[in-house]
XYZ file of C-alpha atoms in Angstrom:
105
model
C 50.493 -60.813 -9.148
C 52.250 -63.337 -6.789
C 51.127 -63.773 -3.403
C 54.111 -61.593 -2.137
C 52.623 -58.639 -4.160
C 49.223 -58.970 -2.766
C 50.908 -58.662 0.990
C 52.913 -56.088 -0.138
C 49.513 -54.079 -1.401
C 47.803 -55.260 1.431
C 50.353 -53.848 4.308
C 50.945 -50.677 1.995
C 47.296 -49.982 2.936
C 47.243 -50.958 6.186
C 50.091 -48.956 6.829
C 48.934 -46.063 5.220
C 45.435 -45.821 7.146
C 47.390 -46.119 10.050
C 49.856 -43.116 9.545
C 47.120 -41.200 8.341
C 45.047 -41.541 11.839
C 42.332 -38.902 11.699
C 44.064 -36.357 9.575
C 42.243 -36.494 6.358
C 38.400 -37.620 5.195
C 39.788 -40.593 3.503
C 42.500 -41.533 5.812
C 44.981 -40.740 2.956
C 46.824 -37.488 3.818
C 48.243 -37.486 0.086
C 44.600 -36.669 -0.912
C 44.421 -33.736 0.837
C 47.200 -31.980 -1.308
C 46.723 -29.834 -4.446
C 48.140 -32.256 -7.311
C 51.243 -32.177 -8.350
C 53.085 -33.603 -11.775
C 53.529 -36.768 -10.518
C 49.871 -37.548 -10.327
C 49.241 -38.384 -13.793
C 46.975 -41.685 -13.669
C 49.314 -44.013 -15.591
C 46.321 -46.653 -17.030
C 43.293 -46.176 -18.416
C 40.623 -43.922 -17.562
C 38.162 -46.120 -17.348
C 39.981 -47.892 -14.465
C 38.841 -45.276 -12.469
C 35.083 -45.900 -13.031
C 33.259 -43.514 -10.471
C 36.318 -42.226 -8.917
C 37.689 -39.084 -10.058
C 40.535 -37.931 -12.466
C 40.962 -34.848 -10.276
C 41.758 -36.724 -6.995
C 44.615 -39.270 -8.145
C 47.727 -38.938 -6.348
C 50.801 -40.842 -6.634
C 52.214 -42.481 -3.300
C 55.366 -44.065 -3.717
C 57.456 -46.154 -6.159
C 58.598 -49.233 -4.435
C 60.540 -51.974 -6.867
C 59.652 -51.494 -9.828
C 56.413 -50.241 -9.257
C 54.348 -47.164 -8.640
C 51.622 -46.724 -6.168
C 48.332 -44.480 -6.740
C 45.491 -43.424 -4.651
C 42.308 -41.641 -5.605
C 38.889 -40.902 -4.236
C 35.319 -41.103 -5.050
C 33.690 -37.308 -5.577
C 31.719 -37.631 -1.475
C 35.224 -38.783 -0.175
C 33.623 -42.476 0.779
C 35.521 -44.765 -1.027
C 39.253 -44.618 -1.310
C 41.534 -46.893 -3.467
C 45.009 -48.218 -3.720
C 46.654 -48.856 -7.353
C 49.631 -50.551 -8.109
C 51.149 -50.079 -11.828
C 54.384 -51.926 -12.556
C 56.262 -48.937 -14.082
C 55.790 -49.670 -17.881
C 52.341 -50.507 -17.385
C 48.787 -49.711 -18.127
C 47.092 -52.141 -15.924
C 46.395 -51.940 -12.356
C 46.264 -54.310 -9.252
C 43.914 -52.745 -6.747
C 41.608 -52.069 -4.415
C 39.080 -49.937 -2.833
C 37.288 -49.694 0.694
C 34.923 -47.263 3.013
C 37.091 -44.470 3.792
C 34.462 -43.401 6.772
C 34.126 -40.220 8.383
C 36.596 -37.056 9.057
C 37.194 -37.459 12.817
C 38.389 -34.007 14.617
C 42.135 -34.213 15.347
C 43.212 -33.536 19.177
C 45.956 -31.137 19.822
């Protein structure tokens, strides 16, 4: 991946955590949902290590590629995937999600 990808993935993130503010445990709203059809992990399972089938959701397709995110079973590490469509492998990352901060209305 060039170094325009890796700024791409990086400011998808960013941006993401953002939006999300204090909305979901992760910071990923998209987690929160049941899934849907679209969130069929595209790679292999064992990409996914300790995170679970059960929480992948699909983001966005941007270019020509898809983007994934997915949680760990205590909702303390959160990850970003990037599959160019066509593909089994994966450019991605994961971080501390943190704590589920009350929303103020």
């Amino acid at each position: 991946m060039g170094n325009r990808g890796k700024a791409l993935c990086a400011l998808l993130a960013a941006g993401m955590l953002a939006l999300a503010g204090c909305s979901s445990a992760t910071g990923i709203p998209a987690l929160d949902r049941e899934p849907a059809g679209t969130d069929q992990w595209p790679g292999d399972r064992s990409q996914l290590e300790n995170l679970g089938m059960q929480s992948v959701r699909f983001l966005v397709t941007h270019g020509n590629a898809d983007y994934f995110a997915t949680a760990s079973a205590d909702e303390q590490t959160a990850c970003l995937f990037k599959f160019a469509q066509g593909e089994a492998s994966a450019a991605g990352g994961c971080g501390g999600a943190g704590t589920r901060m009350p929303s103020s209305k």
